[in-house]
Coordinates of N, CA, C and O in Angstrom, one line a residue:
M1 N -12.4 -109.4 122.7 CA -11.7 -109.2 122.8 C -10.8 -108.8 124.5 O -10.4 -107.5 124.1
A2 N -10.8 -108.8 125.9 CA -10.6 -108.3 126.7 C -8.9 -108.2 126.6 O -8.8 -109.2 126.3
K3 N -8.2 -107.3 126.6 CA -7.1 -107.4 127.0 C -6.9 -107.2 128.6 O -7.4 -107.1 129.9
Q4 N -5.6 -108.6 129.0 CA -5.8 -108.7 130.4 C -4.5 -107.6 130.4 O -3.4 -108.0 129.8
K5 N -4.6 -107.8 132.2 CA -3.4 -106.6 132.7 C -2.2 -107.5 133.1 O -2.3 -108.7 133.4
K6 N -1.3 -106.8 132.6 CA 0.0 -107.7 132.9 C 0.4 -107.7 134.4 O 0.6 -106.5 135.3
K7 N 0.7 -108.3 136.1 CA 0.1 -108.4 137.1 C 2.5 -108.4 137.1 O 2.5 -109.2 136.3
V8 N 2.6 -107.3 138.2 CA 4.0 -107.3 138.5 C 3.9 -107.5 139.7 O 3.2 -107.1 140.6
A9 N 4.7 -108.5 140.1 CA 5.3 -108.9 141.2 C 6.3 -107.8 142.2 O 6.5 -106.8 141.7
P10 N 5.4 -107.4 143.5 CA 6.3 -106.2 144.7 C 7.7 -106.2 144.4 O 7.7 -105.0 144.5
A11 N 8.3 -107.5 144.7 CA 9.8 -107.2 144.2 C 10.4 -106.5 142.6 O 11.0 -105.7 142.7
Q12 N 9.4 -106.8 141.8 CA 9.6 -106.6 140.4 C 9.0 -104.7 140.5 O 10.0 -103.5 139.9
K13 N 8.1 -104.7 141.3 CA 8.0 -103.4 141.2 C 9.0 -102.1 141.9 O 10.2 -101.2 141.5
A14 N 9.3 -103.0 143.5 CA 10.8 -102.3 143.7 C 12.1 -102.2 143.3 O 12.6 -100.5 143.0
A15 N 12.2 -103.2 142.7 CA 13.2 -103.3 141.6 C 13.4 -102.3 140.3 O 14.7 -101.3 140.3
K16 N 12.2 -101.7 140.2 CA 11.7 -100.9 138.4 C 11.9 -99.1 138.7 O 12.7 -99.1 138.9
K17 N 11.6 -99.3 140.5 CA 12.0 -98.0 141.1 C 12.8 -97.7 141.5 O 13.5 -96.4 141.3
K18 N 13.8 -98.7 142.4 CA 15.3 -98.8 143.2 C 16.3 -98.3 142.0 O 17.2 -97.0 142.0
R19 N 16.0 -98.7 140.2 CA 16.6 -98.5 138.5 C 16.3 -97.0 139.1 O 17.3 -96.3 138.0
Q20 N 15.6 -95.9 139.4 CA 15.7 -94.4 139.4 C 16.2 -93.5 139.2 O 16.9 -94.4 140.7
T21 N 16.8 -92.8 138.9 CA 17.8 -91.8 138.9 C 17.0 -90.5 139.8 O 16.5 -89.8 138.1
E22 N 16.9 -90.3 141.2 CA 16.8 -88.8 140.9 C 18.0 -87.9 140.5 O 19.5 -88.3 140.6
E23 N 17.4 -87.0 140.0 CA 18.7 -85.6 139.2 C 18.2 -84.2 139.9 O 17.1 -83.9 140.7
R24 N 18.9 -83.3 140.9 CA 18.5 -82.4 140.9 C 19.4 -81.2 140.6 O 21.0 -81.2 140.4
V25 N 18.9 -80.7 140.1 CA 20.1 -78.7 139.5 C 20.2 -77.9 140.6 O 19.2 -77.5 141.4
L26 N 21.1 -77.4 141.2 CA 21.7 -76.3 142.2 C 22.2 -75.1 141.4 O 23.2 -75.1 141.1
S27 N 22.3 -74.1 141.9 CA 22.8 -72.9 141.3 C 22.9 -71.3 143.1 O 22.1 -71.5 143.7
G28 N 23.6 -71.3 142.5 CA 23.6 -69.6 142.9 C 24.5 -69.8 144.7 O 24.8 -70.6 144.9
E29 N 23.4 -69.5 145.8 CA 23.3 -69.8 146.6 C 23.1 -70.8 148.0 O 23.3 -71.3 148.5
Q30 N 22.9 -71.8 146.8 CA 22.7 -73.1 147.0 C 23.9 -73.9 146.6 O 23.5 -75.4 147.3
I31 N 24.4 -73.9 146.0 CA 26.4 -73.9 145.8 C 27.2 -74.2 147.5 O 27.6 -73.4 147.9
N32 N 27.2 -75.3 148.2 CA 28.1 -75.7 148.8 C 28.9 -76.8 148.6 O 28.2 -78.1 148.7
I33 N 30.0 -77.2 148.2 CA 30.2 -78.5 147.8 C 30.6 -79.3 148.9 O 30.5 -80.8 149.0
T34 N 31.4 -79.4 149.5 CA 30.9 -80.1 151.3 C 29.7 -80.4 151.5 O 29.8 -81.7 151.2
R35 N 28.5 -79.9 151.6 CA 27.4 -80.2 151.8 C 27.5 -81.2 150.6 O 26.3 -82.4 151.1
E36 N 27.3 -81.0 149.2 CA 26.5 -81.9 148.4 C 27.6 -82.8 148.0 O 27.6 -84.3 148.3
V37 N 28.3 -82.7 148.7 CA 29.5 -84.8 148.6 C 29.7 -85.0 149.2 O 29.0 -86.4 149.7
N38 N 28.9 -84.7 150.5 CA 28.6 -85.5 151.9 C 27.3 -85.5 151.4 O 27.2 -87.1 151.6
Y39 N 26.4 -85.4 151.0 CA 24.9 -86.1 150.3 C 25.3 -87.0 149.8 O 24.5 -88.3 149.6
I40 N 26.3 -86.9 148.1 CA 26.3 -87.8 147.1 C 27.3 -89.1 147.6 O 26.9 -89.7 147.4
I41 N 27.9 -89.2 148.9 CA 28.7 -90.0 149.8 C 28.2 -90.6 150.2 O 27.8 -92.3 150.2
L42 N 26.7 -89.9 151.2 CA 25.5 -91.3 151.5 C 24.5 -91.9 150.6 O 24.5 -93.2 151.2
Q43 N 24.4 -91.3 149.8 CA 23.3 -91.7 148.2 C 24.4 -93.0 148.5 O 23.5 -94.1 148.1
A44 N 26.1 -93.1 147.9 CA 26.3 -93.4 147.6 C 26.4 -94.8 148.2 O 26.0 -96.2 147.8
Q45 N 26.7 -94.4 149.6 CA 26.4 -95.6 150.6 C 25.7 -96.4 151.1 O 25.2 -97.2 150.9
E46 N 24.1 -95.9 150.7 CA 23.0 -96.4 151.0 C 22.4 -97.2 149.4 O 21.6 -97.3 149.2
N47 N 23.7 -97.0 148.3 CA 22.9 -97.5 147.4 C 22.2 -97.0 146.8 O 20.7 -97.0 145.5
S48 N 22.2 -95.6 146.1 CA 20.9 -95.0 146.0 C 21.6 -93.7 144.4 O 22.7 -93.4 144.9
S49 N 20.9 -94.2 143.5 CA 21.6 -93.4 142.4 C 21.1 -92.1 142.6 O 19.4 -91.9 142.2
R50 N 21.9 -90.8 142.3 CA 21.6 -89.3 141.9 C 22.6 -88.4 141.1 O 23.8 -89.2 141.1
V51 N 21.7 -88.2 140.9 CA 23.0 -87.1 139.8 C 22.8 -85.5 140.2 O 21.1 -84.9 140.2
V52 N 23.4 -85.0 140.5 CA 23.2 -83.8 141.3 C 24.9 -82.8 140.4 O 25.7 -82.7 139.6
T53 N 24.2 -80.9 139.6 CA 25.1 -80.7 139.2 C 24.5 -78.9 139.9 O 23.9 -78.5 140.7
L54 N 26.1 -79.1 140.2 CA 26.6 -77.9 141.0 C 27.5 -76.8 140.5 O 28.5 -77.1 140.0
G55 N 26.4 -76.1 139.8 CA 27.5 -74.7 139.0 C 28.5 -75.9 137.3 O 27.4 -76.4 137.4
S56 N 29.3 -75.5 137.5 CA 29.6 -76.8 136.6 C 30.9 -77.6 136.7 O 31.0 -78.5 136.1
L57 N 29.9 -78.3 137.8 CA 30.1 -79.8 138.3 C 29.1 -80.4 138.7 O 27.8 -80.0 138.2
V58 N 29.4 -81.5 138.3 CA 28.3 -83.2 138.1 C 28.6 -84.2 139.0 O 30.2 -84.0 139.5
L59 N 27.8 -84.0 140.6 CA 28.4 -85.3 141.3 C 27.6 -86.5 140.8 O 26.1 -86.0 140.7
F60 N 27.6 -87.4 141.0 CA 27.0 -88.6 140.5 C 26.8 -89.8 141.7 O 28.0 -90.2 142.2
S61 N 26.0 -90.5 142.4 CA 26.6 -91.9 142.9 C 25.4 -92.9 142.3 O 24.6 -92.2 141.4
T62 N 25.5 -93.7 142.5 CA 25.4 -95.6 142.0 C 24.6 -96.2 142.6 O 24.7 -96.4 143.9
A63 N 23.8 -97.1 142.3 CA 23.2 -97.8 142.9 C 24.2 -99.3 143.5 O 24.0 -100.1 144.6
T64 N 25.0 -99.2 142.7 CA 26.2 -100.1 142.9 C 27.4 -99.6 144.5 O 28.5 -100.3 144.4
G65 N 26.9 -98.6 144.9 CA 27.8 -98.1 145.2 C 29.0 -96.8 145.8 O 30.2 -96.8 146.2
D66 N 29.0 -96.3 144.4 CA 30.1 -95.1 143.4 C 30.1 -93.8 144.2 O 28.4 -94.2 144.3
A67 N 30.5 -93.2 144.0 CA 29.9 -91.9 144.0 C 31.1 -90.9 143.1 O 33.0 -91.2 143.5
W68 N 30.8 -90.0 142.7 CA 31.7 -89.5 142.0 C 32.1 -88.0 141.7 O 30.7 -87.3 141.9
I69 N 32.6 -87.2 142.1 CA 32.6 -86.0 140.8 C 33.1 -85.2 140.0 O 34.2 -86.4 139.6
L70 N 32.4 -84.9 138.9 CA 32.9 -84.4 137.2 C 32.9 -83.0 137.2 O 32.2 -82.4 137.8
D71 N 34.2 -82.7 136.4 CA 34.6 -81.7 135.5 C 34.4 -81.9 134.3 O 35.4 -82.4 133.9
P72 N 33.0 -81.6 133.8 CA 32.4 -81.8 131.8 C 34.1 -80.9 131.3 O 34.2 -81.2 130.4
G73 N 34.0 -79.8 131.4 CA 34.5 -78.5 131.0 C 36.3 -79.2 130.2 O 37.1 -79.2 129.3
D74 N 36.7 -79.9 131.6 CA 38.0 -80.0 131.3 C 38.8 -81.8 131.2 O 39.8 -82.7 131.1
G75 N 37.0 -82.6 131.8 CA 37.0 -83.7 131.7 C 37.5 -85.2 132.5 O 38.0 -85.6 132.3
L76 N 37.4 -83.9 134.2 CA 38.2 -84.3 135.0 C 36.8 -85.7 136.1 O 36.0 -85.0 135.8
A77 N 38.0 -86.5 136.5 CA 37.4 -87.1 137.7 C 37.7 -87.2 139.1 O 39.4 -87.4 138.8
L78 N 36.7 -87.7 139.7 CA 37.2 -87.4 140.8 C 36.5 -88.8 141.8 O 35.5 -88.6 141.9
C79 N 36.7 -90.3 142.1 CA 36.2 -91.0 142.7 C 36.0 -90.5 144.6 O 37.1 -90.7 144.7
L80 N 34.9 -90.4 144.7 CA 34.4 -89.9 146.4 C 34.5 -91.6 147.0 O 34.8 -91.7 148.3
V81 N 33.8 -92.5 146.6 CA 33.4 -93.7 147.4 C 33.1 -94.9 146.1 O 33.0 -94.7 145.2
R82 N 34.0 -95.5 146.5 CA 33.8 -97.0 144.9 C 33.8 -98.3 146.6 O 34.4 -98.8 147.5
D83 N 32.2 -99.0 146.0 CA 31.8 -100.5 146.6 C 31.1 -100.1 147.9 O 31.8 -100.9 148.8
G84 N 31.2 -98.6 148.2 CA 30.3 -98.2 149.3 C 31.6 -97.8 150.3 O 31.2 -97.4 151.6
E85 N 32.7 -97.8 150.1 CA 33.9 -97.4 151.1 C 33.6 -95.6 150.8 O 34.7 -96.2 149.0
K86 N 34.2 -95.0 151.4 CA 34.7 -93.8 151.0 C 36.8 -93.8 150.0 O 37.4 -94.4 151.1
Q87 N 36.9 -92.7 149.6 CA 38.2 -93.0 149.1 C 38.9 -92.1 149.6 O 38.2 -90.7 150.6
S88 N 40.0 -92.2 149.9 CA 40.9 -90.6 150.5 C 40.8 -89.5 149.1 O 40.9 -89.7 147.9
F89 N 40.0 -88.6 149.7 CA 40.7 -87.5 148.1 C 40.9 -86.0 148.9 O 40.7 -86.0 150.3
E90 N 40.8 -84.8 148.2 CA 41.2 -83.6 148.8 C 39.9 -82.7 148.1 O 40.1 -82.3 147.2
I91 N 39.3 -81.8 149.3 CA 38.4 -81.1 148.8 C 38.4 -79.7 149.4 O 38.4 -80.2 150.8
T92 N 38.9 -78.7 149.0 CA 39.0 -77.4 150.2 C 37.9 -76.8 150.1 O 37.6 -76.3 148.6
D93 N 37.0 -76.0 150.7 CA 36.0 -75.9 150.6 C 36.4 -73.8 151.8 O 36.4 -74.3 152.2
T94 N 36.4 -73.0 151.3 CA 36.3 -71.9 151.7 C 34.6 -70.6 151.2 O 34.0 -71.3 150.4
T95 N 34.7 -70.1 151.8 CA 33.5 -68.9 151.6 C 33.9 -68.6 150.3 O 32.5 -68.7 149.7
A96 N 35.1 -68.2 149.8 CA 35.0 -67.5 149.0 C 35.3 -68.6 147.2 O 35.0 -68.3 146.7
S97 N 36.0 -69.7 148.0 CA 36.2 -70.8 146.8 C 36.7 -72.2 147.2 O 36.4 -72.5 148.6
F98 N 36.7 -73.1 146.5 CA 37.2 -73.8 146.6 C 37.8 -74.9 145.5 O 38.0 -74.3 144.2
A99 N 38.6 -76.4 146.1 CA 39.3 -76.4 145.5 C 39.5 -77.9 145.0 O 39.3 -78.2 146.7
I100 N 39.8 -78.8 144.0 CA 39.2 -80.1 143.9 C 40.7 -80.6 143.4 O 41.0 -80.7 142.7
G101 N 41.2 -81.8 144.1 CA 42.5 -82.2 143.9 C 42.5 -83.7 143.0 O 42.1 -84.9 143.4
W102 N 41.7 -82.9 141.5 CA 42.0 -84.3 140.6 C 42.5 -85.3 140.4 O 43.8 -85.3 140.5
N103 N 42.1 -86.6 140.1 CA 43.2 -87.5 140.2 C 42.7 -89.0 138.9 O 43.5 -89.8 138.8
A104 N 42.0 -88.3 137.8 CA 41.4 -89.2 137.1 C 41.2 -88.1 135.6 O 40.6 -86.7 136.3
H105 N 40.9 -88.7 134.5 CA 39.4 -88.4 133.5 C 38.7 -89.0 133.2 O 39.3 -90.4 133.2
Y106 N 37.7 -88.9 132.9 CA 36.8 -89.6 132.3 C 36.3 -89.4 130.9 O 36.3 -88.1 130.2
R107 N 35.4 -90.3 130.8 CA 34.6 -90.2 129.1 C 33.5 -91.1 129.4 O 33.3 -91.9 130.4
I108 N 32.4 -90.6 129.0 CA 31.8 -92.1 128.7 C 30.7 -91.8 127.2 O 30.9 -91.1 126.2
D109 N 31.2 -93.9 126.9 CA 30.4 -94.2 125.8 C 29.8 -95.0 125.7 O 30.0 -95.6 126.3
Q110 N 28.6 -94.3 125.4 CA 26.9 -94.7 125.3 C 27.0 -95.4 127.2 O 27.1 -94.5 127.9
N111 N 26.7 -96.8 127.3 CA 26.3 -97.3 128.9 C 28.1 -97.9 129.6 O 27.7 -98.2 130.4
A112 N 29.1 -97.4 129.1 CA 30.1 -97.4 129.9 C 30.9 -96.1 130.1 O 30.9 -94.7 129.6
F113 N 31.1 -95.8 131.3 CA 32.0 -95.1 132.0 C 33.1 -95.7 132.1 O 33.8 -96.3 133.2
I114 N 34.1 -94.8 131.5 CA 35.8 -94.7 131.5 C 36.1 -94.0 131.4 O 36.4 -93.2 131.5
V115 N 37.5 -94.3 132.9 CA 38.5 -93.6 134.1 C 39.0 -94.0 133.9 O 40.1 -95.1 133.5
T116 N 40.4 -92.8 133.1 CA 42.0 -92.6 133.1 C 42.6 -91.9 134.1 O 42.4 -90.6 134.6
N117 N 43.7 -93.0 135.6 CA 43.8 -92.7 136.4 C 45.4 -91.8 136.2 O 45.7 -91.7 135.2
Q118 N 46.0 -91.1 136.7 CA 46.7 -90.8 136.8 C 47.9 -91.0 136.3 O 49.4 -91.0 135.8
S119 N 48.4 -93.0 136.9 CA 49.2 -93.8 135.7 C 48.8 -94.1 134.9 O 49.5 -95.2 134.3
S120 N 47.5 -93.8 134.3 CA 47.6 -93.7 132.7 C 46.8 -95.3 132.5 O 46.7 -95.9 131.7
Q121 N 46.3 -95.5 133.6 CA 45.8 -97.1 133.9 C 43.7 -96.5 133.5 O 43.4 -95.7 133.6
I122 N 43.3 -97.4 132.9 CA 42.4 -97.3 131.8 C 41.2 -98.0 133.0 O 41.1 -99.8 132.3
R123 N 40.3 -97.9 133.5 CA 38.9 -98.6 133.6 C 37.4 -98.3 133.2 O 37.5 -97.3 133.5
T124 N 37.2 -99.2 132.2 CA 35.6 -99.3 131.9 C 34.7 -99.4 133.0 O 35.1 -100.9 133.5
I125 N 33.7 -99.0 133.3 CA 32.5 -99.2 134.1 C 31.5 -99.4 133.5 O 31.1 -98.2 132.6
F126 N 30.7 -100.3 134.2 CA 28.8 -100.5 133.3 C 28.3 -100.5 134.5 O 28.7 -100.7 135.5
G127 N 27.1 -100.3 133.8 CA 25.8 -100.2 135.3 C 25.5 -98.9 135.7 O 24.8 -98.2 136.6
Y128 N 26.7 -98.0 135.4 CA 26.1 -96.7 135.7 C 25.1 -96.0 135.3 O 24.8 -96.3 134.0
P129 N 24.2 -94.7 135.7 CA 23.1 -94.0 134.8 C 23.3 -92.9 134.0 O 23.8 -91.9 134.2
T130 N 24.6 -93.7 133.5 CA 25.1 -92.7 132.1 C 24.0 -91.9 131.2 O 24.2 -90.8 131.5
R131 N 23.1 -92.5 131.2 CA 22.2 -91.5 130.1 C 21.7 -90.3 131.1 O 22.1 -89.3 130.7
E132 N 22.0 -90.1 132.3 CA 21.1 -89.3 133.3 C 22.9 -88.9 133.8 O 22.3 -87.0 133.9
I133 N 23.8 -88.6 133.9 CA 24.9 -87.8 134.1 C 25.4 -87.4 132.6 O 25.9 -86.4 132.6
S134 N 24.8 -88.0 131.4 CA 25.1 -87.6 129.9 C 24.9 -86.1 130.4 O 24.8 -85.2 129.9
R135 N 22.6 -85.7 129.9 CA 21.9 -84.9 130.7 C 22.6 -84.0 131.3 O 23.5 -82.5 131.4
A136 N 23.1 -84.4 132.6 CA 23.8 -83.2 133.4 C 25.1 -82.8 132.9 O 25.2 -81.0 132.8
V137 N 25.6 -83.2 131.8 CA 27.0 -82.8 131.7 C 26.6 -81.5 130.8 O 27.2 -80.8 130.4
L138 N 26.0 -82.4 129.7 CA 25.8 -81.0 128.4 C 24.1 -80.1 129.3 O 25.0 -78.5 129.0
R139 N 24.0 -80.2 130.2 CA 23.4 -79.1 131.3 C 24.4 -78.2 131.8 O 24.1 -76.7 132.2
V140 N 25.3 -78.7 132.0 CA 26.2 -77.3 133.2 C 27.3 -76.5 131.9 O 28.7 -76.7 132.9
Q141 N 27.3 -78.0 130.5 CA 28.3 -76.8 129.5 C 28.4 -76.2 128.7 O 27.3 -75.8 128.8

């Protein structure tokens, strides 16, 4: 008895491809915080899922139009884009150093991305590429 191949509709193929998350690792002279923040913001606004490690930081965008920058060493988080809308944030970048105005803490619990803001409000978000983010976090620690 011959096995039949399961046909996948073009829309299903596109949906499967869209769910994949691209990962990039940058180091040394490749590090430019402003360029990478702008890149991840653009990816979020295009609903494209990406994860970038930048020295000891992790930046990511999601298919839902969100983007964050994380400091895994201290559990710090800063939302850059939410639902496609760029958020207000402070990042100072000079040739010698950079500073980030962190405003939240984060943790990942399986499929949940959990954020606690400065007012101690807790927000649990599902649908982020938590597996890829966790791998990136392990790489930078």
